[in-house]
Amino acid sequence: MKSAISSLISSRNFNLHRSSLSFSIFRRPSLLLPSQFPVISTDDKATGANFTSLRRKCRFHSTKSSPIMASSFNPEQARSPPAVPLPIPPVTKFKIGLCQLTVTPDKQRNIEHARKAIEEAVEKGAQLVVLPEIWNGPYSNDSFPVYAEDIEAGGDASPSTAMLSEVSRRLKVTIVGGSIAERSGDKLYNACCIFGTDGKLKAKHRKIHLFDIDIPGKITFIESKTLTAGQTPTVVDTEVGRIGIGICYDIRFQELAMIYAARGAHLICYPGAFNMTTGPLHWELLQRARAADNQLYVATCSPARDVGAGYVAWGHSTLVGPFGEVLATTEHDEAIIIAEIDYSLIELRRTNLPLLKQKRGDLYQLVDVERLKSE
Amino acid sequence: MKSAISSLISSRNFNLHRSSLSFSIFRRPSLLLPSQFPVISTDDKATGANFTSLRRKCRFHSTKSSPIMASSFNPEQARSPPAVPLPIPPVTKFKIGLCQLTVTPDKQRNIEHARKAIEEAVEKGAQLVVLPEIWNGPYSNDSFPVYAEDIEAGGDASPSTAMLSEVSRRLKVTIVGGSIAERSGDKLYNACCIFGTDGKLKAKHRKIHLFDIDIPGKITFIESKTLTAGQTPTVVDTEVGRIGIGICYDIRFQELAMIYAARGAHLICYPGAFNMTTGPLHWELLQRARAADNQLYVATCSPARDVGAGYVAWGHSTLVGPFGEVLATTEHDEAIIIAEIDYSLIELRRTNLPLLKQKRGDLYQLVDVERLKSE
């Protein structure tokens, strides 16, 4: 398999170098034919599959010319495969709801509580609702197996996602369902389910980077004691745009956000539960950096703080704009943040600072291994 | 050339996959032989060459085992070539001096002023002194050709670097000499010269990413009207550790910092002159993000603010530690910041958060094109 990837990398670069067409991505966007560039799409079926096909659809924002010329340093090669053009989202402006929920050991209460929060967010205008990481039970290695659900089986085997499906269909809202512990065979995952307005599971992200850290006297947690890491990045096309998904510790890995940006994401959602040590140190910093570096929206959703819990969450759910600016945030108590997203700002910021055209593909290249394999 | 790179990428990945030795980088560091892994070294000669050879020297910090096991996701493949081990620096603790200088149209005054500032920083204990971007004249496309110097010719053709050489030798101090406009043949560059304690030019970094931005009504600047972009990243071994160099806009490209970290840098120095728009938006954010994501030190040095100048600098020169924490900073007036760097914190933070061992080389790979070619 690896040798196949390697040869793909090889042939891809070689093709890029020789193909004037590929060069034209950045130099002459108005000359592009709609069918020439792959755009990532996720499987609509409720399979939980993440990145399953490359559909050859290509859409552009207005191709008004920038006063700044593209460089001659093969910026398109800085991503391998080259970044896809930003797709036109189904909606440009909409409201997002971030539900920073209290979580108790009572699973049924947590499910009903989350349902009410989603309903409230939708009442306040949210077309996209995001829940926290691990919202149906306590965050601990002891609890994961107890609260885990068989998402693929669904129904009674997964009351948490059954609720998400029901409410998303009933209220016609897109839900990034935070995360719950997932049982699949003899393995457990930390999994985020994304439901469309039709109540169907559009994608499922299993946390890729497990939270194994050790800051003596402050915080030590080894998630890999009980959980298995996911195997794929997740980008999903929804009624409110193309969304990349990461769970908590995934945010520390800038490469993941870079991959999502190159796949055309408008927004990255990170359900997450940073703690009282890493929260003040890094939570806002990482969100703002991912947004500013990749010139897209970033939304995070944490559980509310419970100082009596075994793991004390930092809170501070936040929405960040494509200039890295904090658009809405909160402290650590339970809260529902309603804030507006305006995707036209992505294009504006990328015109202001044309980073994508200024990258040095002759010096560095970020390879999206999975996308390369799929081509 | 490109096809050669491509085949290198191909063979490299293939070798990595098959080589149990390469796997052992992360799994069994104590078993490594010192001669097996390349470490980046820069040419000591005053040629301005940046990355010229791979010397097969390899040094390790103590290999105390982490309580956290490496993952099985080929983290070493997340960098291609694999990241080199952090070298043991010649000094663990030392003081850095950041000279946030006023810059006037009087070049001779600027040179004397910088000399005095370096002397003062050394008097206060600095073993490494950093100057601002474009410190020998105004920052403008009109001024670059007027103030440019032929650094390679040296002597009278480059009074600014002649001063840096003299003072570094006389005071036995390492100098990251901010930047000046460099004339080389019919081209102009924005160049940073690094002088060793022997007064020799150890390396020269030509700004790789030119500052071409357009935020209407706020700031528009097209550096490429007069300047040519540099062709190579710059990492230099000095008396105070391995230093990666970026100039101002270079800091926006996270890939460059990732390459420097993979080349074993302890510290990245960014002389820079952000402005009154991008400064408050991004200056501190980008420094902290580069430091926290790559778990190393970041130092920046700006000119002092001159509200009467054509280009008004933000100031706020800063030192950031490997947790992304601001260790020392200032406002916009002229200042010399003296602050302590402790490289042992790099190892500590990398033990606390073992990000390098947790990267997913099976999902993403950052290729350092130049280093790959040199192997």
Coordinates of C-alpha atoms in Angstrom, one line a residue, chain A residues 2-3 6-7 9-10 13-14 17 67-69 73-74 77-79 208-216 222 229-233 249 252-256 258-259 278 280-282 285-286 288-290 292-294 323-325 349 351-355 358-370, chain B residues 2-3 6-7 9-10 13-14 17 67-69 73-74 77-79 208-216 222 229-233 249 252-256 258-259 278 280-282 285-286 288-290 292-294 323-325 349 351-355 358-370:
Chain A
K2 CA 2.8 2.4 0.9
S3 CA 4.6 1.9 -2.3
S6 CA 4.7 6.7 -2.9
S7 CA 4.3 6.3 -6.6
I9 CA 3.2 11.2 -4.7
S10 CA 5.8 10.8 -7.3
N13 CA 4.5 16.0 -8.4
F14 CA 5.8 15.1 -11.7
H17 CA 5.5 20.2 -12.7
P67 CA -4.3 43.2 -7.4
I68 CA -1.6 40.8 -6.2
M69 CA -0.1 38.4 -8.6
F73 CA 7.0 29.3 -6.8
N74 CA 4.4 26.6 -7.5
Q77 CA 2.4 22.2 -5.0
A78 CA 2.4 23.2 -1.3
R79 CA -0.5 20.9 -1.0
I208 CA -7.6 10.7 15.4
H209 CA -5.1 11.9 18.0
L210 CA -5.7 10.3 21.4
F211 CA -5.3 12.5 24.4
D212 CA -2.2 11.0 26.1
I213 CA -0.4 13.7 28.0
D214 CA 1.6 14.0 31.2
I215 CA 2.1 17.3 32.9
P216 CA 3.2 16.1 36.4
I222 CA -4.0 8.4 28.9
A229 CA -7.7 6.1 17.5
G230 CA -9.7 6.8 14.4
Q231 CA -8.2 6.2 11.0
T232 CA -9.4 9.0 8.8
P233 CA -9.8 12.8 8.7
Y249 CA -6.7 16.9 21.1
R252 CA -3.1 20.4 18.5
F253 CA -2.1 18.9 15.1
Q254 CA -2.0 21.8 12.7
E255 CA -1.6 19.3 9.8
L256 CA -5.2 18.2 10.2
M258 CA -4.3 22.2 6.9
I259 CA -5.7 19.1 5.2
T278 CA -4.2 23.2 29.0
P280 CA -5.8 28.7 29.9
L281 CA -2.6 27.9 28.1
H282 CA -3.7 26.8 24.7
L285 CA -4.6 30.1 21.0
L286 CA -5.0 26.9 19.0
R288 CA -7.3 31.3 16.6
A289 CA -4.2 29.9 15.0
R290 CA -6.1 27.3 13.0
A292 CA -6.0 32.5 10.9
D293 CA -3.4 30.2 9.3
N294 CA -6.1 28.5 7.2
F323 CA -8.8 36.4 10.5
G324 CA -8.4 34.5 13.8
E325 CA -10.7 36.9 15.5
R349 CA -9.6 37.5 4.0
T351 CA -8.0 38.3 -1.0
N352 CA -6.6 40.5 1.7
L353 CA -3.9 38.1 2.5
P354 CA -3.4 35.7 -0.4
L355 CA -1.5 33.1 1.5
Q358 CA 2.1 32.8 -1.8
K359 CA 3.0 29.4 -0.4
R360 CA 6.3 27.9 -1.5
G361 CA 5.5 24.6 -3.1
D362 CA 9.1 24.5 -4.2
L363 CA 10.2 24.4 -0.6
Y364 CA 7.5 22.5 1.3
Q365 CA 4.6 20.2 0.5
L366 CA 1.9 18.9 2.8
V367 CA 0.7 15.5 1.6
D368 CA -2.8 14.4 2.4
V369 CA -2.2 10.7 2.2
E370 CA -5.8 9.6 2.1
Chain B
K2 CA 11.4 17.8 -10.1
S3 CA 11.3 14.3 -11.2
S6 CA 9.6 13.0 -6.7
S7 CA 11.6 9.8 -6.9
I9 CA 10.0 11.3 -2.1
S10 CA 8.9 8.0 -3.4
N13 CA 8.5 6.8 1.9
F14 CA 9.0 3.3 0.7
H17 CA 7.8 1.8 5.5
P67 CA 5.3 7.3 30.5
I68 CA 3.4 7.6 27.2
M69 CA 4.0 5.1 24.5
F73 CA 0.9 5.4 13.2
N74 CA 4.3 6.0 11.8
Q77 CA 6.7 9.7 8.5
A78 CA 4.8 12.9 9.4
R79 CA 8.0 14.7 8.4
I208 CA 11.2 33.7 1.4
H209 CA 7.6 35.0 1.4
L210 CA 7.4 38.5 0.1
F211 CA 5.0 40.9 1.8
D212 CA 2.3 41.4 -0.8
I213 CA -1.0 42.2 0.9
D214 CA -4.1 44.3 0.3
I215 CA -6.5 45.2 3.0
P216 CA -8.3 48.1 1.4
I222 CA 3.6 45.0 -2.5
A229 CA 12.2 36.3 -2.8
G230 CA 14.8 34.1 -1.3
Q231 CA 15.2 30.5 -2.4
T232 CA 16.0 28.6 0.8
P233 CA 15.0 28.1 4.4
Y249 CA 5.8 37.8 6.6
R252 CA 2.6 33.5 8.4
F253 CA 3.6 30.3 6.8
Q254 CA 3.4 27.6 9.4
E255 CA 5.2 25.2 7.1
L256 CA 8.4 27.1 7.4
M258 CA 7.5 23.1 10.9
I259 CA 10.5 22.6 8.7
T278 CA -1.9 43.2 11.1
P280 CA -2.9 43.9 16.7
L281 CA -4.6 41.1 14.7
H282 CA -1.9 38.6 14.3
L285 CA -0.9 35.1 17.8
L286 CA 1.4 33.9 15.1
R288 CA 2.7 32.0 20.1
A289 CA 1.2 29.5 17.6
R290 CA 4.6 28.8 16.0
A292 CA 3.4 26.1 20.9
D293 CA 2.8 24.0 17.8
N294 CA 6.5 23.3 17.3
F323 CA 4.5 26.2 25.6
G324 CA 3.5 29.3 23.6
E325 CA 3.9 31.5 26.7
R349 CA 7.4 20.4 27.1
T351 CA 7.7 15.2 27.4
N352 CA 4.6 16.8 28.8
L353 CA 2.9 16.8 25.4
P354 CA 4.6 14.3 23.2
L355 CA 3.2 15.7 20.0
Q358 CA 1.6 11.4 18.3
K359 CA 1.6 12.7 14.8
R360 CA -0.1 10.7 12.1
G361 CA 2.4 10.0 9.5
D362 CA -0.1 7.6 8.0
L363 CA -2.5 10.5 7.3
Y364 CA -0.2 13.6 6.6
Q365 CA 3.3 14.2 5.7
L366 CA 5.2 17.5 5.5
V367 CA 7.9 17.3 2.9
D368 CA 11.0 19.5 3.3
V369 CA 11.9 19.6 -0.4
E370 CA 15.4 21.0 0.1

